[in-house]
mmCIF file of C-alpha atoms in Angstrom:
data_model
loop_
_atom_site.group_PDB
_atom_site.id
_atom_site.type_symbol
_atom_site.label_atom_id
_atom_site.label_comp_id
_atom_site.label_asym_id
_atom_site.label_seq_id
_atom_site.Cartn_x
_atom_site.Cartn_y
_atom_site.Cartn_z
ATOM 1 C CA SER A 287 97.599 85.489 108.650
ATOM 2 C CA TYR A 288 98.269 88.741 110.460
ATOM 3 C CA GLU A 289 95.780 91.595 109.999
ATOM 4 C CA LEU A 290 95.591 95.305 110.745
ATOM 5 C CA THR A 291 92.107 96.629 111.509
ATOM 6 C CA GLN A 292 90.931 100.125 110.568
ATOM 7 C CA PRO A 293 87.448 101.696 110.662
ATOM 8 C CA PRO A 294 85.985 101.834 107.140
ATOM 9 C CA SER A 295 85.087 105.492 107.389
ATOM 10 C CA VAL A 296 85.575 108.651 109.429
ATOM 11 C CA SER A 297 83.753 111.942 108.888
ATOM 12 C CA VAL A 298 84.664 115.363 110.238
ATOM 13 C CA SER A 299 83.852 118.988 109.520
ATOM 14 C CA PRO A 300 86.545 121.365 108.279
ATOM 15 C CA GLY A 301 88.726 122.646 111.091
ATOM 16 C CA GLN A 302 87.951 119.715 113.374
ATOM 17 C CA THR A 303 90.303 116.916 114.377
ATOM 18 C CA ALA A 304 90.156 113.541 112.668
ATOM 19 C CA ARG A 305 91.508 110.430 114.353
ATOM 20 C CA ILE A 306 91.968 107.200 112.444
ATOM 21 C CA THR A 307 92.921 104.082 114.382
ATOM 22 C CA CYS A 308 94.713 100.911 113.354
ATOM 23 C CA SER A 309 94.862 97.829 115.559
ATOM 24 C CA GLY A 310 97.082 94.774 115.362
ATOM 25 C CA ASP A 311 98.577 92.313 117.797
ATOM 26 C CA ALA A 312 102.122 92.793 116.515
ATOM 27 C CA LEU A 313 102.086 96.593 116.605
ATOM 28 C CA PRO A 314 103.936 96.704 119.959
ATOM 29 C CA LYS A 315 106.802 94.930 118.170
ATOM 30 C CA GLN A 316 106.840 96.737 114.817
ATOM 31 C CA TYR A 317 106.757 100.314 113.558
ATOM 32 C CA ALA A 318 103.604 101.623 111.910
ATOM 33 C CA TYR A 319 103.293 103.803 108.855
ATOM 34 C CA TRP A 320 100.418 105.818 107.364
ATOM 35 C CA TYR A 321 99.655 106.535 103.714
ATOM 36 C CA GLN A 322 97.241 108.987 102.125
ATOM 37 C CA GLN A 323 95.712 107.988 98.794
ATOM 38 C CA LYS A 324 93.564 110.296 96.709
ATOM 39 C CA PRO A 325 91.420 108.954 93.832
ATOM 40 C CA GLY A 326 93.453 107.855 90.844
ATOM 41 C CA GLN A 327 96.765 108.510 92.606
ATOM 42 C CA ALA A 328 99.465 106.424 94.212
ATOM 43 C CA PRO A 329 99.717 106.357 98.011
ATOM 44 C CA VAL A 330 101.899 108.920 99.747
ATOM 45 C CA VAL A 331 103.461 108.289 103.151
ATOM 46 C CA VAL A 332 102.366 110.888 105.717
ATOM 47 C CA VAL A 333 103.767 109.287 108.898
ATOM 48 C CA TYR A 334 106.620 106.792 109.290
ATOM 49 C CA LYS A 335 108.133 105.012 112.289
ATOM 50 C CA ASP A 336 104.948 105.654 114.294
ATOM 51 C CA ILE A 337 105.419 109.391 114.783
ATOM 52 C CA GLU A 338 107.833 110.792 112.201
ATOM 53 C CA ARG A 339 106.597 113.111 109.468
ATOM 54 C CA PRO A 340 108.329 113.189 106.049
ATOM 55 C CA SER A 341 109.472 116.526 104.705
ATOM 56 C CA GLY A 342 106.692 118.292 102.855
ATOM 57 C CA ILE A 343 103.906 116.760 104.929
ATOM 58 C CA PRO A 344 101.913 119.410 106.849
ATOM 59 C CA GLU A 345 102.336 119.582 110.612
ATOM 60 C CA ARG A 346 98.634 118.868 111.095
ATOM 61 C CA PHE A 347 99.406 115.189 110.402
ATOM 62 C CA SER A 348 100.711 113.306 113.438
ATOM 63 C CA GLY A 349 100.990 109.730 114.634
ATOM 64 C CA SER A 350 100.851 108.065 118.021
ATOM 65 C CA ARG A 351 100.719 104.590 119.523
ATOM 66 C CA SER A 352 99.226 102.945 122.578
ATOM 67 C CA GLY A 353 99.655 99.228 123.028
ATOM 68 C CA THR A 354 98.228 97.350 120.069
ATOM 69 C CA THR A 355 96.706 100.472 118.492
ATOM 70 C CA VAL A 356 98.272 103.255 116.473
ATOM 71 C CA THR A 357 96.459 106.461 115.574
ATOM 72 C CA LEU A 358 96.768 108.979 112.773
ATOM 73 C CA THR A 359 95.568 112.407 113.902
ATOM 74 C CA ILE A 360 94.806 115.201 111.477
ATOM 75 C CA SER A 361 94.345 118.483 113.315
ATOM 76 C CA GLY A 362 92.426 121.308 111.684
ATOM 77 C CA VAL A 363 91.198 119.120 108.832
ATOM 78 C CA GLN A 364 91.042 120.771 105.427
ATOM 79 C CA ALA A 365 88.954 119.829 102.407
ATOM 80 C CA GLU A 366 92.125 118.650 100.630
ATOM 81 C CA ASP A 367 92.632 115.995 103.321
ATOM 82 C CA GLU A 368 89.642 114.015 102.051
ATOM 83 C CA ALA A 369 91.195 110.719 100.940
ATOM 84 C CA ASP A 370 91.681 107.074 101.829
ATOM 85 C CA TYR A 371 94.197 106.413 104.592
ATOM 86 C CA TYR A 372 96.045 103.122 105.060
ATOM 87 C CA CYS A 373 98.160 101.944 107.953
ATOM 88 C CA GLN A 374 101.031 99.562 107.252
ATOM 89 C CA SER A 375 103.313 97.485 109.409
ATOM 90 C CA ALA A 376 104.984 94.095 109.422
ATOM 91 C CA ASP A 377 104.133 90.791 111.054
ATOM 92 C CA ARG A 378 105.731 90.000 114.401
ATOM 93 C CA SER A 379 108.643 88.134 112.798
ATOM 94 C CA ALA A 380 109.185 90.786 110.100
ATOM 95 C CA ILE A 381 108.625 88.269 107.325
ATOM 96 C CA TYR A 382 106.022 90.210 105.372
ATOM 97 C CA VAL A 383 104.383 93.613 105.043
ATOM 98 C CA VAL A 384 100.750 94.094 106.025
ATOM 99 C CA PHE A 385 98.339 96.911 105.158
ATOM 100 C CA GLY A 386 95.185 97.814 106.999
ATOM 101 C CA GLY A 387 91.938 97.731 105.062
ATOM 102 C CA GLY A 388 91.868 101.499 104.672
ATOM 103 C CA THR A 389 89.734 104.312 106.080
ATOM 104 C CA LYS A 390 87.843 106.770 103.913
ATOM 105 C CA LEU A 391 88.061 110.241 105.438
ATOM 106 C CA THR A 392 85.149 112.454 104.456
ATOM 107 C CA VAL A 393 85.311 116.190 105.089
ATOM 108 C CA LEU A 394 81.727 117.334 105.530
ATOM 109 C CA GLN B 17 115.046 112.959 91.572
ATOM 110 C CA VAL B 18 114.263 109.260 91.397
ATOM 111 C CA GLN B 19 111.122 108.279 89.527
ATOM 112 C CA LEU B 20 109.475 104.902 88.975
ATOM 113 C CA GLN B 21 107.426 103.848 85.951
ATOM 114 C CA GLU B 22 105.504 100.618 85.541
ATOM 115 C CA SER B 23 105.051 99.064 82.116
ATOM 116 C CA GLY B 24 103.540 95.910 80.675
ATOM 117 C CA PRO B 25 100.380 94.414 79.159
ATOM 118 C CA GLY B 26 97.103 95.747 80.482
ATOM 119 C CA LEU B 27 95.226 92.538 79.671
ATOM 120 C CA VAL B 28 96.173 88.982 80.617
ATOM 121 C CA LYS B 29 94.213 85.815 79.954
ATOM 122 C CA PRO B 30 93.112 83.571 82.841
ATOM 123 C CA SER B 31 95.705 80.901 83.730
ATOM 124 C CA GLY B 32 98.361 83.009 82.013
ATOM 125 C CA THR B 33 101.322 84.890 83.480
ATOM 126 C CA LEU B 34 101.231 88.572 84.364
ATOM 127 C CA SER B 35 104.527 90.319 83.581
ATOM 128 C CA LEU B 36 105.375 93.881 84.556
ATOM 129 C CA THR B 37 108.533 95.954 84.626
ATOM 130 C CA CYS B 38 109.409 98.975 86.756
ATOM 131 C CA GLY B 39 111.929 101.371 85.265
ATOM 132 C CA VAL B 40 113.980 103.423 87.720
ATOM 133 C CA SER B 41 115.120 106.827 86.463
ATOM 134 C CA GLY B 42 117.104 109.576 88.137
ATOM 135 C CA GLY B 43 119.125 107.177 90.254
ATOM 136 C CA SER B 44 120.761 103.778 90.329
ATOM 137 C CA ILE B 45 118.829 100.678 91.267
ATOM 138 C CA SER B 46 122.045 99.422 92.847
ATOM 139 C CA ARG B 47 121.940 101.926 95.681
ATOM 140 C CA SER B 48 121.164 100.535 99.094
ATOM 141 C CA ASN B 49 117.464 100.089 98.563
ATOM 142 C CA TRP B 50 114.973 97.323 98.278
ATOM 143 C CA TRP B 51 112.380 97.592 95.521
ATOM 144 C CA SER B 52 108.836 96.320 95.835
ATOM 145 C CA TRP B 53 105.514 95.557 94.148
ATOM 146 C CA VAL B 54 102.153 96.419 95.705
ATOM 147 C CA ARG B 55 98.732 95.893 94.145
ATOM 148 C CA GLN B 56 95.249 97.280 94.638
ATOM 149 C CA PRO B 57 92.111 95.595 93.235
ATOM 150 C CA PRO B 58 89.526 98.094 91.961
ATOM 151 C CA GLY B 59 87.768 99.735 94.900
ATOM 152 C CA LYS B 60 89.750 97.725 97.450
ATOM 153 C CA GLY B 61 92.803 98.050 99.666
ATOM 154 C CA LEU B 62 96.530 97.645 99.198
ATOM 155 C CA GLU B 63 98.317 94.284 99.165
ATOM 156 C CA TRP B 64 102.074 93.801 99.336
ATOM 157 C CA ILE B 65 103.372 91.327 96.742
ATOM 158 C CA GLY B 66 107.100 91.141 97.301
ATOM 159 C CA GLU B 67 110.464 92.901 97.105
ATOM 160 C CA ILE B 68 113.989 92.554 95.771
ATOM 161 C CA TYR B 69 117.440 93.927 96.620
ATOM 162 C CA HIS B 70 119.911 94.769 93.869
ATOM 163 C CA SER B 71 121.898 91.673 94.845
ATOM 164 C CA GLY B 72 118.889 89.552 93.900
ATOM 165 C CA SER B 73 117.681 88.712 97.409
ATOM 166 C CA THR B 74 113.901 88.544 97.588
ATOM 167 C CA ASN B 75 111.033 88.447 100.072
ATOM 168 C CA TYR B 76 107.467 87.535 99.137
ATOM 169 C CA ASN B 77 103.990 87.707 100.597
ATOM 170 C CA PRO B 78 103.349 84.150 101.863
ATOM 171 C CA SER B 79 99.858 84.202 100.321
ATOM 172 C CA LEU B 80 101.300 84.770 96.833
ATOM 173 C CA LYS B 81 104.739 83.204 97.152
ATOM 174 C CA SER B 82 103.983 80.095 95.088
ATOM 175 C CA ARG B 83 103.035 82.220 92.056
ATOM 176 C CA VAL B 84 105.363 85.231 92.286
ATOM 177 C CA THR B 85 108.826 85.936 90.948
ATOM 178 C CA VAL B 86 110.515 89.324 91.308
ATOM 179 C CA SER B 87 113.779 89.872 89.457
ATOM 180 C CA VAL B 88 116.227 92.716 88.854
ATOM 181 C CA ASP B 89 118.152 93.815 85.772
ATOM 182 C CA LYS B 90 120.862 96.209 86.914
ATOM 183 C CA SER B 91 122.097 96.829 83.363
ATOM 184 C CA LYS B 92 118.680 98.271 82.464
ATOM 185 C CA ASN B 93 118.093 99.851 85.895
ATOM 186 C CA GLN B 94 114.792 98.050 86.275
ATOM 187 C CA PHE B 95 113.071 95.307 88.210
ATOM 188 C CA SER B 96 110.246 93.022 87.192
ATOM 189 C CA LEU B 97 107.248 91.055 88.445
ATOM 190 C CA LYS B 98 105.900 87.763 87.172
ATOM 191 C CA LEU B 99 102.665 86.356 88.585
ATOM 192 C CA SER B 100 101.617 82.983 87.234
ATOM 193 C CA SER B 101 98.286 81.158 86.991
ATOM 194 C CA VAL B 102 96.320 84.382 87.185
ATOM 195 C CA THR B 103 92.566 84.597 87.739
ATOM 196 C CA ALA B 104 90.074 87.449 87.784
ATOM 197 C CA ALA B 105 91.024 87.984 91.441
ATOM 198 C CA ASP B 106 94.420 89.210 90.256
ATOM 199 C CA THR B 107 92.836 92.133 88.409
ATOM 200 C CA ALA B 108 94.315 95.212 90.073
ATOM 201 C CA VAL B 109 96.368 98.350 89.761
ATOM 202 C CA TYR B 110 99.968 97.247 90.235
ATOM 203 C CA TYR B 111 102.410 99.706 91.782
ATOM 204 C CA CYS B 112 106.156 99.514 92.025
ATOM 205 C CA ALA B 113 107.718 101.259 94.989
ATOM 206 C CA ARG B 114 111.044 102.046 96.625
ATOM 207 C CA VAL B 115 111.463 100.494 100.046
ATOM 208 C CA ARG B 116 113.040 102.130 103.066
ATOM 209 C CA ARG B 117 114.396 99.266 105.129
ATOM 210 C CA ASP B 118 116.716 99.580 108.121
ATOM 211 C CA SER B 119 117.290 97.093 110.903
ATOM 212 C CA SER B 120 119.731 99.220 112.898
ATOM 213 C CA GLY B 121 117.067 100.674 115.190
ATOM 214 C CA TYR B 122 115.037 99.170 117.994
ATOM 215 C CA TYR B 123 112.511 97.841 115.481
ATOM 216 C CA LEU B 124 112.858 97.103 111.778
ATOM 217 C CA MET B 125 111.993 100.108 109.658
ATOM 218 C CA TRP B 126 110.205 98.848 106.521
ATOM 219 C CA TYR B 127 108.007 101.067 104.389
ATOM 220 C CA PHE B 128 107.532 102.621 100.929
ATOM 221 C CA ASP B 129 108.708 106.182 100.380
ATOM 222 C CA LEU B 130 108.388 106.476 96.610
ATOM 223 C CA TRP B 131 105.752 104.985 94.312
ATOM 224 C CA GLY B 132 105.158 104.674 90.613
ATOM 225 C CA ARG B 133 101.860 105.907 89.168
ATOM 226 C CA GLY B 134 100.545 102.367 88.888
ATOM 227 C CA THR B 135 99.249 100.343 85.962
ATOM 228 C CA LEU B 136 95.925 98.537 85.684
ATOM 229 C CA VAL B 137 96.123 94.886 84.747
ATOM 230 C CA THR B 138 92.875 93.133 83.888
ATOM 231 C CA VAL B 139 92.610 89.349 83.823
ATOM 232 C CA SER B 140 89.975 88.384 81.295
ATOM 233 C CA SER B 141 89.508 86.159 78.289
#
């Protein structure tokens, strides 16, 4: 079955830039989405259609893509950004939804 | 403002059937949206289960398809999940979510823009 691969963890100091990658063979053919999940809470979408940011999401969150990899960039990381981040897409034929394994962002 | 709320038993016996309902408030389930279930085992990642349109059309995760049924009750403005033959591996927080789905663009847009708070279902005797 199709998989999206994320690093298990990323650590940055406040004010620095965090980059979280997500790789998958079908990403050149499907949009990618990013969710932030804080402990005990439901996920919240922070980037959709690769690069779009929903209303209410801070400008420091941005998305990009290059080939089979998409990247969530958080510029000027704040303590409140510490959370788990999941990428999501669909398989090449758009039959089912796939999530990446998640990346724990730690703000040092 | 649309809100979603999961409800159902928090404990299911092994080999039994897990049944959950998602109530939609603040809006009609018959609007042009798909509605979905996603689960998350304790300490693990997210897994898509399946989705339904108000017309009754469904799509399921191939890995769960043989055990899953998602249905809709427009009169009650809710949709439901049934997962049969459950084992301890089905222990998870189950979320219902609203789907944004649009095939008019270059690629299919397909993601979740609104989630319920989730409900923990434990499979144990």
